[in-house]
Amino acid sequence: WVKESGRSAYRFHRPRRDVDLLARMRLDHDMRQALTAGQFALRYQPQVSLGSGQVVGAEALIRWRDPLRGDIPPVQFIPVAEESGFIVAMGDWVLQRAVEQAAQWWRAGRRMPVAVNVSALQFQQARFVELVDQTLRAARLPAELLELELTESILLRDADEALRRLEQLAALGVGMSIDDFGTGYSSLAYLKRFPIQRLKIDRSFVRGLPDDGSDAGIVNAIVQMGSALNLNVIAEGVETEAQREFLRAAGCDEFQGYLFARPMDAAAFEERVWSEVAQ
Ligand code: C2E
Ligand code: MG
Ligand code: MG
Ligand code: MG
């Protein structure tokens, strides 16, 4: 740490950072135990077609319920897990659980693609493609029922290596999307080269719809780009009818958001998605 202006500043900053570091170490330690103690769970958020109104997919989102701290949101523990490397073990667990769930639905005659968030460190593991392949085989899940959500930063870090890996994953038959699209630095050249199928418009651009002119312009541009590149486009964080109507008129394919449903456990998801269809 930097000694800023004199003694008092030094004294002020040092203990605070120690506390912060300790808190993160503690959290990391607790997370590792939480995995074996079964305190992690997945929630599934429906992805809905703007054309048909049908649920066409589900995004798996991790939840951690700590007996002392209560529910800890992913924004708090994912960055710590990324920093410590624990995200790799956690990501393996998420992949396995989500694939097992999709396979269970598949065996029950329910075709429901499940999307899994992939962290940069996880994607960079040499064994990642192999792991995805083995997980799909073990669960006997058709590869097209798994989608990997990648971020722009993953793809840009080492673009040639990333491209190789994406091509191997594409050869397995899994779907791939770019999450939080618009917040990173994807160039059009990359979008053209990478074998991805879908763009997920970041919720920060959806929030201001339909009134905010910049958000409206950005969303229209992403949808048009998606259509030109033959990519499916889904908007995340849709909370209002007005947002959904804007997206539908813009030509966006699908949406995800509290307007339709919050992330739910598998039983609630089944109830919501399939009991309505049956009636
Ligand atoms: P994300 O992948 O962009 O996921 C979308 C987030 O938006 C989720 O937050 C979801 O609950 C939330 N969301 C969905 N609809 C709405 C809405 O209408 N309004 C608002 N305000 N929010 C909505 P969540 O579950 O807290 O996850 C936050 C982030 O944590 C995710 O962003 C993802 O980056 C990360 N994450 C979650 N689960 C996993 C995981 O299993 N592995 C990895 N590597 N990252 C994960
Ligand atoms: Mg996501
Ligand atoms: Mg996202
Ligand atoms: Mg987002």
Coordinates of N, CA and C in Angstrom, one line a residue, residues 126-278:
A126 N -7.0 -25.7 -19.5 CA -6.7 -26.5 -20.7 C -7.8 -27.6 -20.8
R127 N -8.3 -28.1 -19.7 CA -9.2 -29.2 -19.8 C -10.7 -28.8 -20.0
F128 N -11.0 -27.5 -20.2 CA -12.4 -27.0 -20.2 C -13.2 -27.7 -21.3
V129 N -12.7 -27.8 -22.5 CA -13.5 -28.5 -23.6 C -13.8 -29.9 -23.2
E130 N -12.8 -30.6 -22.8 CA -12.9 -32.0 -22.3 C -13.9 -32.1 -21.2
L131 N -13.9 -31.2 -20.3 CA -14.8 -31.3 -19.2 C -16.3 -31.1 -19.7
V132 N -16.5 -30.2 -20.6 CA -17.8 -30.0 -21.1 C -18.3 -31.2 -21.8
D133 N -17.4 -31.8 -22.6 CA -17.7 -33.0 -23.3 C -18.1 -34.1 -22.4
Q134 N -17.2 -34.4 -21.4 CA -17.5 -35.4 -20.4 C -18.8 -35.2 -19.6
T135 N -19.0 -34.0 -19.2 CA -20.2 -33.7 -18.5 C -21.5 -34.0 -19.3
L136 N -21.5 -33.6 -20.5 CA -22.6 -33.9 -21.4 C -22.8 -35.4 -21.6
R137 N -21.7 -36.1 -21.8 CA -21.8 -37.6 -22.0 C -22.3 -38.3 -20.8
A138 N -21.7 -37.9 -19.6 CA -22.1 -38.5 -18.4 C -23.6 -38.4 -18.1
A139 N -24.2 -37.2 -18.5 CA -25.6 -37.0 -18.3 C -26.4 -37.4 -19.5
R140 N -25.8 -37.8 -20.6 CA -26.5 -38.1 -21.8 C -27.4 -37.0 -22.3
L141 N -26.8 -35.8 -22.3 CA -27.6 -34.6 -22.7 C -27.1 -34.3 -24.1
P142 N -28.1 -34.1 -25.1 CA -27.7 -33.6 -26.4 C -27.0 -32.2 -26.2
A143 N -25.8 -32.1 -26.9 CA -25.0 -30.9 -26.7 C -25.8 -29.6 -27.0
E144 N -26.7 -29.6 -27.9 CA -27.4 -28.4 -28.3 C -28.3 -27.9 -27.1
L145 N -28.5 -28.7 -26.1 CA -29.3 -28.3 -25.0 C -28.5 -27.6 -23.9
L146 N -27.2 -27.4 -24.2 CA -26.4 -26.6 -23.3 C -25.9 -25.4 -24.0
E147 N -26.0 -24.2 -23.4 CA -25.4 -23.0 -23.9 C -24.4 -22.4 -22.9
L148 N -23.3 -22.0 -23.4 CA -22.3 -21.4 -22.6 C -22.4 -19.9 -22.7
E149 N -22.5 -19.1 -21.6 CA -22.5 -17.7 -21.7 C -21.1 -17.2 -21.4
L150 N -20.5 -16.5 -22.4 CA -19.2 -16.0 -22.3 C -19.2 -14.5 -22.3
T151 N -18.2 -13.9 -21.7 CA -18.2 -12.4 -21.7 C -17.2 -11.9 -22.8
E152 N -17.3 -10.7 -23.2 CA -16.4 -10.2 -24.2 C -15.0 -10.2 -23.7
S153 N -14.8 -10.0 -22.4 CA -13.4 -10.0 -21.9 C -12.7 -11.4 -22.1
I154 N -13.5 -12.4 -21.9 CA -13.0 -13.8 -22.1 C -12.4 -13.9 -23.5
L155 N -13.2 -13.4 -24.5 CA -12.9 -13.6 -25.9 C -11.7 -12.8 -26.4
L156 N -11.5 -11.7 -25.7 CA -10.5 -10.7 -26.1 C -9.1 -11.0 -25.5
R157 N -9.1 -11.7 -24.4 CA -7.8 -11.8 -23.7 C -6.8 -12.4 -24.5
D158 N -7.1 -13.5 -25.1 CA -6.1 -14.1 -26.1 C -7.0 -14.6 -27.2
A159 N -7.2 -13.8 -28.2 CA -8.3 -14.0 -29.1 C -8.0 -15.3 -30.0
D160 N -6.8 -15.5 -30.3 CA -6.5 -16.7 -31.1 C -6.8 -18.0 -30.4
E161 N -6.3 -18.0 -29.1 CA -6.5 -19.2 -28.3 C -8.0 -19.4 -28.0
A162 N -8.7 -18.2 -27.8 CA -10.2 -18.3 -27.5 C -10.9 -18.8 -28.8
L163 N -10.5 -18.4 -29.9 CA -11.1 -18.8 -31.1 C -11.0 -20.4 -31.3
R164 N -9.7 -20.8 -31.0 CA -9.5 -22.3 -31.1 C -10.5 -23.0 -30.2
R165 N -10.6 -22.5 -29.0 CA -11.4 -23.2 -28.0 C -12.9 -23.1 -28.4
L166 N -13.3 -22.0 -28.9 CA -14.7 -21.8 -29.3 C -15.0 -22.8 -30.4
E167 N -14.0 -23.0 -31.3 CA -14.3 -23.9 -32.4 C -14.4 -25.3 -31.9
Q168 N -13.6 -25.7 -30.9 CA -13.7 -27.0 -30.3 C -15.1 -27.2 -29.7
L169 N -15.5 -26.2 -29.0 CA -16.8 -26.3 -28.3 C -17.9 -26.3 -29.3
A170 N -17.8 -25.5 -30.4 CA -18.8 -25.5 -31.4 C -18.9 -26.9 -32.1
A171 N -17.7 -27.6 -32.2 CA -17.7 -28.9 -32.8 C -18.4 -29.9 -31.9
L172 N -18.4 -29.7 -30.6 CA -19.2 -30.6 -29.7 C -20.7 -30.4 -30.0
G173 N -21.0 -29.2 -30.4 CA -22.5 -28.9 -30.7 C -23.1 -28.0 -29.6
V174 N -22.3 -27.5 -28.6 CA -22.9 -26.7 -27.6 C -23.2 -25.3 -28.2
G175 N -24.2 -24.6 -27.6 CA -24.5 -23.2 -28.1 C -23.6 -22.3 -27.3
M176 N -23.3 -21.1 -27.9 CA -22.5 -20.1 -27.2 C -23.1 -18.7 -27.4
S177 N -23.1 -17.9 -26.3 CA -23.6 -16.6 -26.4 C -22.6 -15.6 -25.8
I178 N -22.7 -14.4 -26.1 CA -21.9 -13.3 -25.4 C -22.8 -12.6 -24.5
D179 N -22.5 -12.7 -23.2 CA -23.3 -12.1 -22.1 C -22.9 -10.7 -21.9
D180 N -23.8 -9.9 -21.3 CA -23.6 -8.5 -21.0 C -23.1 -7.8 -22.3
F181 N -23.6 -8.1 -23.4 CA -23.1 -7.6 -24.7 C -23.3 -6.0 -24.7
G182 N -22.2 -5.4 -25.2 CA -22.2 -3.9 -25.3 C -21.4 -3.3 -24.2
T183 N -21.1 -4.0 -23.1 CA -20.3 -3.4 -22.0 C -18.8 -3.6 -22.2
G184 N -18.4 -4.5 -23.2 CA -17.0 -4.8 -23.4 C -16.5 -4.1 -24.6
Y185 N -15.6 -4.8 -25.3 CA -15.0 -4.2 -26.4 C -15.0 -5.1 -27.7
S186 N -16.0 -5.9 -27.8 CA -16.0 -6.8 -29.0 C -16.0 -5.9 -30.3
S187 N -15.1 -6.4 -31.2 CA -15.1 -5.7 -32.5 C -16.0 -6.5 -33.4
L188 N -16.4 -5.9 -34.4 CA -17.3 -6.6 -35.4 C -16.5 -7.7 -36.0
A189 N -15.2 -7.5 -36.2 CA -14.4 -8.6 -36.8 C -14.5 -9.9 -35.9
Y190 N -14.4 -9.7 -34.6 CA -14.5 -10.9 -33.7 C -15.9 -11.5 -33.9
L191 N -16.9 -10.7 -33.8 CA -18.2 -11.3 -33.9 C -18.4 -12.1 -35.2
K192 N -17.8 -11.7 -36.2 CA -17.9 -12.4 -37.5 C -17.1 -13.7 -37.4
R193 N -16.0 -13.7 -36.7 CA -15.1 -14.9 -36.7 C -15.5 -15.9 -35.7
F194 N -16.1 -15.5 -34.6 CA -16.4 -16.4 -33.5 C -17.6 -17.2 -33.8
P195 N -17.6 -18.5 -33.6 CA -18.8 -19.4 -33.8 C -19.8 -19.3 -32.7
I196 N -20.3 -18.1 -32.5 CA -21.3 -17.9 -31.4 C -22.7 -17.8 -32.1
Q197 N -23.8 -18.0 -31.3 CA -25.1 -18.0 -31.9 C -25.9 -16.8 -31.4
R198 N -25.5 -16.2 -30.3 CA -26.4 -15.3 -29.6 C -25.7 -14.2 -28.9
L199 N -26.4 -13.0 -28.9 CA -25.9 -11.9 -28.1 C -27.0 -11.6 -27.0
K200 N -26.5 -11.4 -25.8 CA -27.4 -11.0 -24.7 C -27.1 -9.6 -24.4
I201 N -28.1 -8.8 -24.7 CA -28.0 -7.3 -24.5 C -28.0 -7.0 -23.0
D202 N -27.0 -6.3 -22.6 CA -26.8 -6.1 -21.1 C -28.0 -5.3 -20.6
R203 N -28.3 -5.6 -19.3 CA -29.5 -5.0 -18.7 C -29.3 -3.5 -18.5
S204 N -28.1 -3.0 -18.5 CA -27.9 -1.5 -18.4 C -28.5 -0.8 -19.6
F205 N -28.6 -1.4 -20.7 CA -29.2 -0.7 -21.9 C -30.7 -0.9 -22.0
V206 N -31.2 -1.9 -21.2 CA -32.6 -2.1 -21.2 C -33.3 -1.2 -20.3
R207 N -32.6 -0.9 -19.2 CA -33.2 -0.1 -18.1 C -33.9 1.2 -18.6
G208 N -33.2 1.9 -19.5 CA -33.8 3.2 -19.9 C -34.8 3.1 -21.0
L209 N -35.1 1.9 -21.5 CA -36.1 1.8 -22.6 C -37.5 2.1 -22.0
P210 N -38.4 2.7 -22.8 CA -38.2 3.1 -24.2 C -37.8 4.6 -24.3
D211 N -37.8 5.3 -23.2 CA -37.6 6.8 -23.3 C -36.2 7.3 -23.6
D212 N -35.2 6.6 -23.0 CA -33.8 7.1 -23.1 C -33.3 6.9 -24.5
G213 N -33.0 8.0 -25.2 CA -32.7 7.9 -26.6 C -31.4 7.1 -26.9
S214 N -30.4 7.2 -26.0 CA -29.1 6.5 -26.2 C -29.4 5.0 -26.0
D215 N -30.1 4.6 -25.0 CA -30.4 3.2 -24.8 C -31.1 2.6 -26.0
A216 N -32.2 3.4 -26.4 CA -33.0 2.9 -27.5 C -32.1 2.8 -28.8
G217 N -31.2 3.7 -29.0 CA -30.3 3.7 -30.2 C -29.4 2.5 -30.1
I218 N -28.8 2.3 -28.9 CA -27.9 1.1 -28.7 C -28.6 -0.2 -28.9
V219 N -29.7 -0.3 -28.4 CA -30.5 -1.6 -28.5 C -30.9 -1.8 -30.0
N220 N -31.3 -0.8 -30.6 CA -31.6 -1.0 -32.1 C -30.4 -1.4 -32.9
A221 N -29.3 -0.8 -32.5 CA -28.0 -1.1 -33.3 C -27.6 -2.5 -33.0
I222 N -27.7 -3.0 -31.8 CA -27.3 -4.4 -31.5 C -28.3 -5.4 -32.2
V223 N -29.6 -5.1 -32.2 CA -30.5 -6.0 -32.8 C -30.2 -6.0 -34.3
Q224 N -29.9 -4.9 -34.9 CA -29.7 -4.9 -36.4 C -28.4 -5.6 -36.7
M225 N -27.4 -5.4 -35.8 CA -26.1 -6.1 -36.0 C -26.3 -7.6 -35.9
G226 N -27.1 -8.0 -34.9 CA -27.4 -9.4 -34.7 C -28.0 -10.0 -36.0
S227 N -29.0 -9.2 -36.5 CA -29.7 -9.7 -37.7 C -28.8 -9.8 -38.9
A228 N -27.9 -8.8 -39.0 CA -26.9 -8.9 -40.2 C -26.0 -10.0 -40.0
L229 N -25.6 -10.4 -38.8 CA -24.6 -11.5 -38.6 C -25.3 -12.8 -38.3
N230 N -26.6 -12.8 -38.5 CA -27.3 -14.0 -38.3 C -27.2 -14.6 -36.8
L231 N -27.3 -13.7 -35.9 CA -27.2 -14.1 -34.5 C -28.6 -13.8 -33.8
N232 N -28.9 -14.7 -32.9 CA -30.1 -14.6 -32.1 C -29.8 -13.5 -31.1
V233 N -30.8 -12.6 -30.8 CA -30.5 -11.6 -29.8 C -31.6 -11.7 -28.7
I234 N -31.1 -11.7 -27.4 CA -31.9 -11.7 -26.2 C -31.6 -10.5 -25.4
A235 N -32.6 -9.9 -24.8 CA -32.4 -8.8 -23.9 C -32.6 -9.3 -22.4
E236 N -31.7 -8.8 -21.5 CA -31.8 -9.2 -20.1 C -32.3 -8.1 -19.3
G237 N -32.9 -8.4 -18.1 CA -33.3 -7.4 -17.2 C -34.6 -6.6 -17.6
V238 N -35.5 -7.3 -18.3 CA -36.7 -6.7 -18.8 C -37.7 -6.7 -17.6
E239 N -38.1 -5.5 -17.2 CA -39.0 -5.4 -16.0 C -40.4 -4.8 -16.3
T240 N -40.5 -4.2 -17.5 CA -41.8 -3.5 -17.7 C -42.3 -3.9 -19.1
E241 N -43.7 -3.8 -19.2 CA -44.3 -4.0 -20.5 C -43.8 -3.1 -21.6
A242 N -43.5 -1.9 -21.2 CA -43.0 -0.9 -22.2 C -41.7 -1.3 -22.8
Q243 N -40.8 -1.8 -21.9 CA -39.5 -2.3 -22.4 C -39.7 -3.5 -23.3
R244 N -40.6 -4.4 -22.9 CA -40.8 -5.6 -23.8 C -41.4 -5.2 -25.1
E245 N -42.3 -4.2 -25.1 CA -42.9 -3.8 -26.4 C -41.9 -3.1 -27.3
F246 N -41.0 -2.3 -26.7 CA -39.9 -1.7 -27.5 C -39.1 -2.8 -28.1
L247 N -38.7 -3.8 -27.3 CA -37.8 -4.8 -27.8 C -38.5 -5.6 -28.9
R248 N -39.7 -5.9 -28.8 CA -40.5 -6.7 -29.8 C -40.5 -5.9 -31.1
A249 N -40.8 -4.6 -31.0 CA -40.9 -3.7 -32.2 C -39.5 -3.6 -32.8
A250 N -38.5 -3.6 -32.0 CA -37.1 -3.4 -32.5 C -36.6 -4.7 -33.3
G251 N -37.3 -5.8 -33.0 CA -37.0 -7.0 -33.7 C -36.1 -8.0 -32.9
C252 N -36.0 -7.7 -31.6 CA -35.3 -8.6 -30.7 C -36.0 -9.9 -30.7
D253 N -35.2 -11.0 -30.5 CA -35.8 -12.3 -30.5 C -36.5 -12.8 -29.2
E254 N -35.7 -12.5 -28.1 CA -36.2 -13.1 -26.8 C -35.9 -12.1 -25.7
F255 N -36.5 -12.4 -24.6 CA -36.2 -11.6 -23.4 C -36.2 -12.4 -22.2
Q256 N -35.6 -11.8 -21.1 CA -35.4 -12.5 -19.9 C -35.6 -11.4 -18.8
G257 N -36.3 -11.6 -17.8 CA -36.4 -10.5 -16.8 C -37.6 -10.7 -15.8
Y258 N -37.5 -9.9 -14.8 CA -38.5 -10.0 -13.7 C -40.0 -9.9 -14.3
L259 N -40.1 -9.1 -15.4 CA -41.5 -9.0 -16.0 C -42.1 -10.4 -16.2
F260 N -41.4 -11.3 -16.6 CA -41.9 -12.7 -16.8 C -41.7 -13.5 -15.6
A261 N -40.5 -13.6 -15.1 CA -40.2 -14.4 -13.9 C -38.8 -14.1 -13.3
R262 N -38.7 -14.2 -12.0 CA -37.4 -14.1 -11.4 C -36.7 -15.5 -11.5
P263 N -35.4 -15.6 -11.3 CA -34.8 -16.9 -11.2 C -35.5 -17.8 -10.1
M264 N -35.8 -19.0 -10.5 CA -36.6 -19.9 -9.6 C -35.9 -21.2 -9.4
D265 N -36.2 -21.9 -8.3 CA -35.6 -23.3 -8.2 C -36.3 -24.2 -9.2
A266 N -35.8 -25.4 -9.5 CA -36.2 -26.2 -10.6 C -37.7 -26.5 -10.4
A267 N -38.2 -26.8 -9.2 CA -39.6 -27.2 -9.0 C -40.5 -26.0 -9.4
A268 N -40.2 -24.8 -9.0 CA -41.0 -23.6 -9.3 C -40.9 -23.4 -10.8
F269 N -39.8 -23.6 -11.4 CA -39.6 -23.4 -12.9 C -40.6 -24.3 -13.6
E270 N -40.6 -25.6 -13.2 CA -41.4 -26.6 -13.9 C -42.9 -26.2 -13.7
E271 N -43.2 -25.8 -12.5 CA -44.6 -25.4 -12.3 C -45.0 -24.3 -13.1
R272 N -44.2 -23.3 -13.2 CA -44.5 -22.1 -14.0 C -44.5 -22.3 -15.5
V273 N -43.6 -23.1 -15.9 CA -43.4 -23.2 -17.4 C -44.3 -24.3 -17.9
W274 N -44.5 -25.4 -17.2 CA -45.2 -26.6 -17.8 C -46.6 -26.8 -17.3
S275 N -46.9 -26.3 -16.1 CA -48.3 -26.5 -15.7 C -49.2 -25.6 -16.5
E276 N -48.7 -24.4 -17.0 CA -49.6 -23.5 -17.8 C -49.8 -24.1 -19.1
V277 N -48.8 -24.7 -19.7 CA -48.9 -25.3 -21.1 C -49.9 -26.4 -21.0
A278 N -49.9 -27.2 -19.9 CA -50.8 -28.4 -19.9 C -52.2 -28.0 -19.7

